Tab-separated table of C-alpha atoms in Angstrom:
chain	number	residue	atom	x	y	z
A	4	LEU	CA	0.457	-5.633	-20.782
A	5	GLY	CA	1.695	-6.647	-17.327
A	6	PRO	CA	3.149	-7.723	-15.036
A	7	THR	CA	5.126	-4.485	-14.662
A	8	ALA	CA	3.181	-1.288	-14.088
A	9	SER	CA	3.526	1.451	-16.679
A	10	GLN	CA	5.391	4.657	-15.994
A	11	PRO	CA	3.478	7.982	-16.042
A	12	GLU	CA	5.573	9.338	-18.906
A	13	TYR	CA	4.733	6.468	-21.266
A	14	PRO	CA	2.344	7.478	-24.097
A	15	ILE	CA	-0.270	4.830	-23.274
A	16	VAL	CA	-3.984	4.633	-22.553
A	17	THR	CA	-3.594	2.038	-19.763
A	18	THR	CA	-1.601	-1.053	-18.796
A	19	VAL	CA	-3.433	-4.326	-18.197
A	20	LEU	CA	-1.757	-6.231	-15.366
A	21	SER	CA	-2.449	-8.416	-12.368
A	22	SER	CA	-2.036	-7.169	-8.819
A	23	SER	CA	0.388	-9.471	-7.032
A	24	PHE	CA	-0.478	-7.811	-3.728
A	25	ASP	CA	-4.205	-8.459	-4.185
A	26	ALA	CA	-3.491	-12.084	-5.082
A	27	GLY	CA	-1.619	-12.602	-1.849
A	28	TYR	CA	-4.270	-10.681	0.080
A	29	ALA	CA	-7.095	-12.918	-1.158
A	30	VAL	CA	-5.270	-16.054	0.006
A	31	GLY	CA	-4.372	-14.417	3.328
A	32	GLU	CA	-8.020	-13.720	4.100
A	33	TYR	CA	-8.945	-17.312	3.332
A	34	VAL	CA	-6.146	-18.864	5.395
A	35	ALA	CA	-7.001	-16.698	8.407
A	36	GLU	CA	-10.595	-17.863	8.307
A	37	LYS	CA	-9.810	-21.487	7.440
A	38	LEU	CA	-7.277	-22.019	10.227
A	39	TYR	CA	-8.830	-19.744	12.846
A	40	GLU	CA	-10.351	-22.473	14.995
A	41	GLU	CA	-7.449	-24.871	14.456
A	42	LEU	CA	-4.873	-22.343	15.657
A	43	ASP	CA	-7.119	-21.513	18.629
A	44	GLY	CA	-5.437	-18.205	19.430
A	45	ARG	CA	-1.804	-19.287	19.098
A	46	PRO	CA	0.524	-17.759	16.499
A	47	MET	CA	0.927	-19.445	13.135
A	48	GLU	CA	4.414	-20.745	12.239
A	49	LEU	CA	4.906	-19.562	8.653
A	50	GLY	CA	7.730	-19.912	6.133
A	51	PHE	CA	8.180	-18.687	2.566
A	52	VAL	CA	9.645	-20.056	-0.657
A	53	ILE	CA	10.111	-17.149	-3.066
A	54	SER	CA	11.920	-16.769	-6.357
A	55	ARG	CA	14.148	-13.726	-5.784
A	56	ALA	CA	14.466	-11.540	-2.702
A	57	GLY	CA	14.826	-8.370	-4.778
A	58	ASP	CA	11.943	-9.061	-7.161
A	59	GLY	CA	8.736	-7.050	-6.968
A	60	LEU	CA	6.452	-10.075	-7.236
A	61	SER	CA	8.456	-11.955	-4.610
A	62	ASN	CA	7.810	-9.120	-2.162
A	63	SER	CA	4.258	-8.150	-3.126
A	64	ARG	CA	2.713	-11.587	-2.725
A	65	PRO	CA	4.067	-12.372	0.772
A	66	CYS	CA	3.258	-8.844	1.920
A	67	GLY	CA	-0.233	-9.171	0.448
A	68	PHE	CA	-0.751	-12.510	2.167
A	69	LEU	CA	0.283	-11.166	5.554
A	70	SER	CA	-1.950	-8.139	5.050
A	71	GLY	CA	-5.002	-10.226	4.255
A	72	TYR	CA	-4.246	-12.580	7.124
A	73	LEU	CA	-3.820	-9.809	9.700
A	74	VAL	CA	-6.894	-7.866	8.627
A	75	LYS	CA	-9.157	-10.924	8.553
A	76	LYS	CA	-7.824	-12.352	11.841
A	77	ALA	CA	-8.327	-9.017	13.590
A	78	GLU	CA	-11.886	-9.007	12.304
A	79	LEU	CA	-12.486	-12.573	13.533
A	80	ASP	CA	-10.974	-11.678	16.904
A	81	GLY	CA	-13.554	-8.914	17.231
A	82	ASN	CA	-10.862	-6.253	17.252
A	83	PRO	CA	-10.689	-5.010	13.656
A	84	TYR	CA	-8.180	-2.491	12.387
A	85	ALA	CA	-9.445	1.072	12.116
A	86	SER	CA	-8.423	0.882	8.470
A	87	LYS	CA	-7.386	-1.961	6.209
A	88	TRP	CA	-4.211	-0.023	5.506
A	89	ASP	CA	-3.171	-0.127	9.166
A	90	GLY	CA	-3.037	-3.891	8.804
A	91	VAL	CA	-1.160	-3.577	5.522
A	92	LEU	CA	1.464	-1.418	7.231
A	93	ASP	CA	1.945	-3.963	10.034
A	94	ALA	CA	2.325	-6.698	7.425
A	95	TYR	CA	4.782	-4.676	5.375
A	96	TYR	CA	7.104	-4.053	8.303
A	97	ALA	CA	6.944	-7.706	9.363
A	98	TRP	CA	7.750	-8.970	5.876
A	99	VAL	CA	10.608	-6.509	5.333
A	100	GLU	CA	12.135	-7.491	8.678
A	101	CYS	CA	11.885	-11.176	7.762
A	102	ARG	CA	13.367	-10.556	4.327
A	103	ASP	CA	16.258	-8.461	5.636
A	104	GLN	CA	16.986	-10.252	8.929
A	105	GLY	CA	15.822	-13.785	8.229
A	106	THR	CA	12.936	-13.906	10.697
A	107	SER	CA	10.312	-11.723	12.366
A	108	ALA	CA	7.117	-11.990	14.379
A	109	ILE	CA	3.889	-10.200	15.152
A	110	GLU	CA	3.467	-11.214	18.759
A	111	GLY	CA	0.676	-13.666	19.398
A	112	ILE	CA	-0.435	-13.710	15.755
A	113	VAL	CA	2.224	-15.052	13.399
A	114	ASN	CA	5.860	-16.092	13.522
A	115	LEU	CA	7.686	-15.632	10.234
A	116	VAL	CA	10.258	-18.363	10.771
A	117	GLY	CA	12.185	-17.600	7.597
A	118	TYR	CA	12.314	-17.619	3.828
A	119	VAL	CA	14.413	-19.108	1.048
A	120	ALA	CA	14.978	-17.604	-2.403
A	121	ALA	CA	15.119	-20.147	-5.230
A	122	GLY	CA	16.838	-17.839	-7.721
A	123	GLY	CA	14.262	-18.887	-10.314
A	124	THR	CA	10.657	-20.016	-10.635
A	125	ASP	CA	11.123	-23.657	-11.657
A	126	ALA	CA	10.229	-26.655	-9.509
A	127	ASN	CA	13.806	-27.938	-9.221
A	128	SER	CA	15.001	-24.634	-7.793
A	129	GLY	CA	12.063	-24.601	-5.396
A	130	GLN	CA	12.829	-28.103	-4.167
A	131	LYS	CA	16.479	-27.372	-3.481
A	132	VAL	CA	15.806	-24.384	-1.251
A	133	ALA	CA	12.724	-25.931	0.369
A	134	ALA	CA	15.048	-28.598	1.741
A	135	ASP	CA	16.945	-25.936	3.678
A	136	LEU	CA	13.752	-24.306	4.984
A	137	LEU	CA	12.204	-27.570	6.134
A	138	THR	CA	15.420	-28.753	7.770
A	139	ALA	CA	15.918	-25.489	9.654
A	140	HIS	CA	12.273	-25.230	10.765
A	141	PRO	CA	10.795	-28.704	11.334
A	142	ASP	CA	7.908	-27.236	13.383
A	143	MET	CA	6.752	-24.969	10.550
A	144	GLU	CA	2.994	-25.340	10.018
A	145	ILE	CA	2.461	-23.630	6.703
A	146	VAL	CA	4.564	-22.749	3.657
A	147	MET	CA	3.812	-20.036	1.136
A	148	CYS	CA	5.074	-20.663	-2.404
A	149	GLU	CA	5.275	-17.323	-4.120
A	150	THR	CA	4.166	-18.761	-7.466
A	151	ASP	CA	2.690	-22.001	-8.813
A	152	SER	CA	5.764	-23.239	-10.612
A	153	LEU	CA	7.714	-23.539	-7.349
A	154	GLY	CA	4.953	-25.670	-5.836
A	155	PRO	CA	5.699	-29.147	-7.277
A	156	GLY	CA	9.273	-29.005	-6.000
A	157	VAL	CA	8.190	-27.851	-2.549
A	158	LEU	CA	5.586	-30.615	-2.304
A	159	GLN	CA	8.110	-33.222	-3.360
A	160	GLU	CA	10.613	-32.041	-0.765
A	161	ILE	CA	7.966	-32.121	1.956
A	162	GLU	CA	7.288	-35.745	1.085
A	163	GLN	CA	11.044	-36.444	1.073
A	164	HIS	CA	11.030	-35.217	4.681
A	165	GLY	CA	8.433	-37.854	5.560
A	166	MET	CA	5.530	-35.415	5.844
A	167	THR	CA	2.163	-35.397	4.097
A	168	PRO	CA	1.197	-32.061	2.508
A	169	GLY	CA	-2.248	-31.012	3.655
A	170	GLU	CA	-1.985	-33.025	6.865
A	171	ASP	CA	1.386	-32.526	8.534
A	172	ILE	CA	1.978	-29.145	6.897
A	173	TYR	CA	-0.135	-26.781	4.814
A	174	VAL	CA	1.042	-25.376	1.483
A	175	PHE	CA	-0.452	-22.575	-0.577
A	176	CYS	CA	0.578	-20.443	-3.563
A	177	GLY	CA	0.389	-16.698	-4.065
A	178	ALA	CA	-0.524	-17.169	-7.763
A	179	ASP	CA	-1.292	-18.257	-10.550
A	180	ALA	CA	-3.932	-21.038	-10.329
A	181	ALA	CA	-2.456	-23.187	-13.103
A	182	ASP	CA	-4.144	-26.499	-13.840
A	183	TYR	CA	-1.610	-28.632	-11.952
A	184	THR	CA	-2.033	-26.519	-8.823
A	185	LEU	CA	-5.789	-26.938	-9.046
A	186	ASP	CA	-5.147	-30.690	-9.221
A	187	TYR	CA	-3.085	-30.459	-6.012
A	188	ILE	CA	-5.897	-28.562	-4.305
A	189	LYS	CA	-8.453	-31.117	-5.448
A	190	GLU	CA	-6.217	-33.859	-4.018
A	191	GLY	CA	-5.865	-31.963	-0.729
A	192	LYS	CA	-2.109	-31.469	-1.073
A	193	MET	CA	-2.437	-27.689	-1.356
A	194	LEU	CA	-4.705	-25.434	0.627
A	195	ALA	CA	-5.256	-22.490	-1.706
A	196	VAL	CA	-3.984	-20.373	-4.589
A	197	ALA	CA	-4.876	-16.965	-6.001
A	198	SER	CA	-5.985	-16.646	-9.594
A	199	ASN	CA	-3.913	-14.767	-12.147
A	200	ALA	CA	-5.613	-15.733	-15.385
A	201	PRO	CA	-3.430	-14.795	-18.382
A	202	TYR	CA	-6.512	-14.702	-20.599
A	203	TYR	CA	-7.076	-11.128	-19.461
A	204	SER	CA	-3.797	-9.887	-20.850
A	205	GLY	CA	-4.441	-10.804	-24.462
A	206	ALA	CA	-8.225	-10.777	-24.605
A	207	GLY	CA	-8.627	-7.696	-22.405
A	208	ALA	CA	-6.261	-5.639	-24.535
A	209	ILE	CA	-7.911	-6.747	-27.772
A	210	GLU	CA	-11.372	-5.950	-26.412
A	211	LEU	CA	-10.140	-2.509	-25.390
A	212	ILE	CA	-8.826	-1.887	-28.906
A	213	HIS	CA	-12.198	-2.908	-30.358
A	214	ASP	CA	-13.965	-0.564	-27.954
A	215	ILE	CA	-11.697	2.339	-28.901
A	216	LEU	CA	-12.300	1.730	-32.616
A	217	ASN	CA	-16.022	1.698	-31.881
A	218	GLY	CA	-15.942	5.095	-30.174
A	219	PHE	CA	-14.929	4.370	-26.569
A	220	ASP	CA	-13.095	7.342	-25.002
A	221	ALA	CA	-9.793	5.937	-23.731
A	222	ASN	CA	-8.467	9.310	-22.553
A	223	ASN	CA	-9.862	8.845	-19.050
A	224	LEU	CA	-8.301	5.536	-18.021
A	225	PRO	CA	-6.027	4.954	-15.009
A	226	ALA	CA	-2.367	4.310	-15.714
A	227	ASN	CA	-2.831	0.691	-14.648
A	228	SER	CA	-5.928	-1.485	-15.014
A	229	PHE	CA	-5.681	-4.367	-12.564
A	230	THR	CA	-7.361	-7.629	-13.502
A	231	PRO	CA	-9.593	-9.244	-10.857
A	232	THR	CA	-8.292	-11.988	-8.616
A	233	TYR	CA	-9.903	-14.516	-6.341
A	234	CYS	CA	-8.865	-17.397	-4.087
A	235	VAL	CA	-9.292	-20.992	-5.244
A	236	ASN	CA	-9.147	-23.344	-2.265
A	237	VAL	CA	-10.093	-26.737	-0.903
A	238	ASP	CA	-13.582	-25.467	-0.091
A	239	ASN	CA	-14.505	-24.041	-3.507
A	240	ILE	CA	-12.293	-26.040	-5.910
A	241	ASP	CA	-15.240	-27.699	-7.651
A	242	GLU	CA	-16.569	-24.265	-8.607
A	243	TYR	CA	-13.395	-23.372	-10.502
A	244	TYR	CA	-11.987	-26.722	-11.621
A	245	ASP	CA	-12.052	-27.262	-15.384
A	246	PRO	CA	-9.713	-29.936	-16.750
A	247	ASP	CA	-9.871	-28.339	-20.193
A	248	LEU	CA	-8.386	-25.019	-19.031
A	249	ALA	CA	-4.701	-24.310	-18.397
A	250	PHE	CA	-5.606	-21.866	-15.617
A	251	ALA	CA	-8.579	-21.156	-13.381
A	252	PRO	CA	-11.342	-19.479	-15.404
A	253	ALA	CA	-11.408	-15.731	-15.815
A	254	ALA	CA	-13.995	-13.819	-13.834
A	255	GLU	CA	-16.204	-11.213	-15.489
A	256	TRP	CA	-14.147	-8.077	-15.966
A	257	ASN	CA	-14.257	-4.743	-17.773
A	258	ILE	CA	-11.640	-1.999	-17.847
A	259	GLN	CA	-12.854	0.920	-15.720
A	260	ASN	CA	-12.332	4.595	-16.413
A	261	ILE	CA	-10.859	6.813	-13.698
A	262	ASP	CA	-14.241	7.885	-12.337
A	263	GLU	CA	-15.466	4.274	-12.082
A	264	TYR	CA	-12.179	3.192	-10.542
A	265	ASN	CA	-12.304	5.897	-7.855
A	266	ALA	CA	-15.931	5.123	-7.058
A	267	ASN	CA	-15.001	1.504	-6.307
A	268	ASP	CA	-11.729	2.167	-4.483
């Protein structure tokens, strides 16, 4: 089970895990479309609150967001990338420069004003570092919280600065669509979040075991089976909001063999 991908030498049939990059990408596409008319051609002023600068998730989600944003904005501008992966490469270089040098920009599209690393994933840690980010960049228009659990602290610090989340500044999360984040979206305090339903990890693995015992050939599975992700946002929150669930509901999903995976790549 995830979140870390399996190594080729491990004697496994597959590893069930979420794709942090795809989670960020889904939110990036939505934000590009949602704010396209509001930005009216000017670059977005964007900051990041992440957990750890050297962590894989803390890099994959911002990079995924920038990728989705660039690809969708180019499409809306009528000048799409020749390949999605050209946009991903632009996003990767921009994020790495911001991470290593403190700031970066893709001219005319987005200004990465900076990031702060909380050193953990709890709300208190998120609030402490968000104070520094907001103080240093008072004109920042949107903040990405790498993960849900940082969000409450970031929202509280925004309010401490006399701003209203969702009006004076937009906030979104790269994952996981926990119930309290869905509440924030329903209230208009957060713009969007990507799903990362943990139900897949336990239930998906158990279903796979049942299938194998019932004759399913598990010798042709990819090393990693990524669970599906989608963007929950202020426009579709009613579709996914369920007060009885701890996370956004799981979408329909089946583990694909290598041939099926390649056919849908």
